[in-house]
Structures are given as structure tokens and as C-alpha cells.
Amino acid sequence: MTRARYLTAALLLAATLAGCSSDPEPGATASPAPSSSASTRPAAIEVECANIDRAHNAWDGPRRAASAAQVALWNEGEAKAAMEGGEDYLKAVSGYQDQPSKVLARAVAEYNYELSVVNVEAVIGDGISEEQAGKAAAAAGSVGDAYRAWRSATCA
């Protein structure tokens, strides 16, 4: 991939971040908490829970940025694989209208942005900086936090 394509990808991710606001819209009210019984939840919530759980479990594996030390050692192929996993996760969480889902989508988009910078460093630079590796690992932690909050608010 050329340098221009990486920069274009980084700009697209930045645009995605700008579109994923975690602030509620003016005048919006919080929706009531879903019932704890799966049998009384609407089918749409059941589908959302299944889709996002599946995407999270696929992402939460060896290709995600688990620690700064791990990320700092990645090569171009590992960075690309992590980016693909993040892109798949973002596709799965995008489009749901409830606020917890929007917060999760924003966290995944921010993670993907940090991975795009990691990838640029892996391809163009002299390796992945400790600072950027730390940002990617911290973003992965934020995704985990947002997922747990989403799960508690939506599927509990």
C-alpha cells in the first residue's frame, strides 16, 4: 500500500470519529433500561446483542492490541491484521441508534484510528514508537470498557 493510501485511510478514520458523537442529541431522553429477562426483550435488541457479542469476541483475540509492549513489536502484517479486525468490529457496531451502541462505535473508531497510525509507523517509519504503541493499547482498553458498559445497558 502506498503512503497516500495510508494517509487517506487515516483521514477516513478521523472523519468517522467526527461522525460518532458520544453526546446525546439535544432534547433526547435516556431510553428505559432493558428488562433483565431475555424473553421479554424486543427481537431487535436480541439481534443487536448477538451481533455485537459475536463481533467483540472475534475482535478480542490475538490480533487486538493487548499491550503497548506487544504492539511495539508488531510488523506490517500484524498491524494490518489488527486493522482488519478493528474494521470488522466497527462495521458490526455501527448503525445502532441507542446511546451505549454509539459510545461503543466511537471507541472502536478511535481504536481503529490509533491502529492506522501504528500501521503508518510500521510501514514508513523506523518501527512503532512506544508512545503510539501505548495509545493503541489504551484505545483497546477503552473498547473493552465501552463494550462492558454497552452490554450492561443493552443486554443485561
Short mmCIF file of C-alpha atoms in Angstrom, two decimals:
data_model
loop_
_atom_site.label_atom_id
_atom_site.label_comp_id
_atom_site.label_asym_id
_atom_site.label_seq_id
_atom_site.Cartn_x
_atom_site.Cartn_y
_atom_site.Cartn_z
CA MET A 1 0.00 0.00 0.00
CA THR A 2 1.34 3.46 -0.82
CA ARG A 3 1.88 6.26 1.63
CA ALA A 4 -1.00 8.23 0.09
CA ARG A 5 -3.38 5.32 0.67
CA TYR A 6 -2.36 5.09 4.33
CA LEU A 7 -2.88 8.80 4.79
CA THR A 8 -6.24 8.55 3.06
CA ALA A 9 -7.21 5.70 5.40
CA ALA A 10 -6.16 7.78 8.41
CA LEU A 11 -8.25 10.72 7.18
CA LEU A 12 -11.27 8.47 6.65
CA LEU A 13 -10.95 7.16 10.19
CA ALA A 14 -10.69 10.71 11.51
CA ALA A 15 -13.88 11.58 9.61
CA THR A 16 -15.56 8.53 11.14
CA LEU A 17 -14.55 9.71 14.59
CA ALA A 18 -16.06 13.11 13.92
CA GLY A 19 -19.36 11.47 12.94
CA CYS A 20 -19.57 9.19 16.00
CA SER A 21 -20.57 11.63 18.70
CA SER A 22 -20.97 10.21 22.17
CA ASP A 23 -23.03 13.21 23.27
CA PRO A 24 -26.78 12.71 23.30
CA GLU A 25 -28.72 14.82 20.87
CA PRO A 26 -30.38 17.93 22.32
CA GLY A 27 -33.73 17.08 23.82
CA ALA A 28 -33.00 13.35 23.73
CA THR A 29 -34.00 11.36 26.75
CA ALA A 30 -32.45 8.20 28.00
CA SER A 31 -34.32 5.09 26.98
CA PRO A 32 -35.51 2.85 29.77
CA ALA A 33 -33.19 0.07 30.80
CA PRO A 34 -34.00 -3.22 29.10
CA SER A 35 -35.56 -5.94 31.16
CA SER A 36 -33.22 -8.48 32.67
CA SER A 37 -35.22 -11.28 31.11
CA ALA A 38 -34.13 -12.16 27.60
CA SER A 39 -37.61 -13.47 26.78
CA THR A 40 -39.18 -10.02 27.35
CA ARG A 41 -36.64 -8.05 25.29
CA PRO A 42 -37.63 -6.96 21.81
CA ALA A 43 -36.27 -9.11 18.98
CA ALA A 44 -34.23 -6.16 17.67
CA ILE A 45 -32.34 -5.99 20.97
CA GLU A 46 -31.72 -9.74 20.85
CA VAL A 47 -30.27 -9.37 17.35
CA GLU A 48 -28.13 -6.39 18.40
CA CYS A 49 -26.79 -8.29 21.40
CA ALA A 50 -25.96 -11.36 19.34
CA ASN A 51 -24.31 -9.36 16.54
CA ILE A 52 -22.18 -7.18 18.77
CA ASP A 53 -21.24 -10.05 21.10
CA ARG A 54 -20.08 -12.07 18.11
CA ALA A 55 -18.07 -9.12 16.72
CA HIS A 56 -16.50 -8.36 20.10
CA ASN A 57 -15.50 -11.98 20.68
CA ALA A 58 -13.93 -12.14 17.21
CA TRP A 59 -12.01 -8.90 17.87
CA ASP A 60 -10.95 -9.84 21.41
CA GLY A 61 -8.32 -12.32 20.30
CA PRO A 62 -4.65 -12.42 19.42
CA ARG A 63 -4.95 -9.73 16.73
CA ARG A 64 -6.02 -6.92 19.04
CA ALA A 65 -3.63 -4.50 20.74
CA ALA A 66 -3.40 -6.17 24.16
CA SER A 67 -0.37 -4.26 25.48
CA ALA A 68 1.98 -1.50 24.41
CA ALA A 69 4.91 -3.91 24.51
CA GLN A 70 3.11 -6.28 22.15
CA VAL A 71 2.16 -3.51 19.71
CA ALA A 72 5.69 -2.09 19.66
CA LEU A 73 6.92 -5.44 18.30
CA TRP A 74 4.35 -5.73 15.50
CA ASN A 75 5.44 -5.87 11.90
CA GLU A 76 3.45 -4.53 8.96
CA GLY A 77 1.44 -7.75 8.58
CA GLU A 78 0.44 -7.86 12.24
CA ALA A 79 -0.60 -4.21 12.17
CA LYS A 80 -2.68 -4.83 9.06
CA ALA A 81 -4.35 -7.88 10.63
CA ALA A 82 -5.24 -5.85 13.72
CA MET A 83 -6.66 -3.09 11.50
CA GLU A 84 -8.82 -5.61 9.64
CA GLY A 85 -10.19 -6.93 12.93
CA GLY A 86 -10.97 -3.39 14.05
CA GLU A 87 -12.69 -2.58 10.76
CA ASP A 88 -14.86 -5.70 11.04
CA TYR A 89 -15.79 -4.74 14.60
CA LEU A 90 -16.70 -1.19 13.57
CA LYS A 91 -18.94 -2.50 10.78
CA ALA A 92 -20.76 -4.70 13.28
CA VAL A 93 -21.36 -1.96 15.87
CA SER A 94 -22.23 0.88 13.52
CA GLY A 95 -25.82 1.78 12.79
CA TYR A 96 -27.47 1.06 16.13
CA GLN A 97 -29.25 4.14 17.45
CA ASP A 98 -29.13 3.67 21.22
CA GLN A 99 -26.54 5.76 23.06
CA PRO A 100 -24.49 2.85 24.51
CA SER A 101 -24.05 1.47 20.98
CA LYS A 102 -22.93 4.87 19.72
CA VAL A 103 -20.39 5.12 22.54
CA LEU A 104 -19.07 1.66 21.67
CA ALA A 105 -18.86 2.54 17.96
CA ARG A 106 -16.91 5.69 18.81
CA ALA A 107 -14.47 3.72 20.98
CA VAL A 108 -13.90 1.22 18.16
CA ALA A 109 -13.41 4.06 15.65
CA GLU A 110 -10.84 5.67 17.96
CA TYR A 111 -9.06 2.33 18.30
CA ASN A 112 -9.02 1.99 14.52
CA TYR A 113 -7.55 5.48 14.19
CA GLU A 114 -4.72 4.62 16.60
CA LEU A 115 -4.09 1.41 14.64
CA SER A 116 -3.88 3.37 11.41
CA VAL A 117 -1.09 5.47 12.92
CA VAL A 118 0.62 2.28 14.15
CA ASN A 119 0.38 0.91 10.63
CA VAL A 120 1.88 4.06 9.11
CA GLU A 121 4.78 3.86 11.56
CA ALA A 122 5.28 0.17 10.78
CA VAL A 123 5.31 0.77 7.03
CA ILE A 124 7.02 4.13 6.66
CA GLY A 125 8.89 4.79 9.87
CA ASP A 126 11.69 3.09 11.78
CA GLY A 127 9.27 0.90 13.70
CA ILE A 128 6.39 1.57 16.03
CA SER A 129 7.08 4.17 18.70
CA GLU A 130 6.46 3.36 22.35
CA GLU A 131 4.12 6.34 22.56
CA GLN A 132 1.93 5.16 19.68
CA ALA A 133 2.00 1.58 20.91
CA GLY A 134 0.73 2.84 24.26
CA LYS A 135 -2.05 4.84 22.58
CA ALA A 136 -3.20 1.77 20.63
CA ALA A 137 -3.19 -0.43 23.73
CA ALA A 138 -5.07 2.23 25.73
CA ALA A 139 -7.64 2.52 22.93
CA ALA A 140 -8.12 -1.27 23.04
CA GLY A 141 -8.78 -0.96 26.77
CA SER A 142 -11.35 1.76 26.08
CA VAL A 143 -13.10 -0.54 23.62
CA GLY A 144 -13.29 -3.22 26.31
CA ASP A 145 -14.73 -0.71 28.79
CA ALA A 146 -17.27 0.58 26.25
CA TYR A 147 -18.29 -2.99 25.37
CA ARG A 148 -18.91 -3.89 29.01
CA ALA A 149 -20.94 -0.69 29.51
CA TRP A 150 -22.93 -1.37 26.32
CA ARG A 151 -23.56 -4.98 27.38
CA SER A 152 -24.74 -3.94 30.82
CA ALA A 153 -27.07 -1.25 29.47
CA THR A 154 -28.43 -3.15 26.49
CA CYS A 155 -28.33 -6.88 27.10
CA ALA A 156 -28.50 -7.30 30.85
#
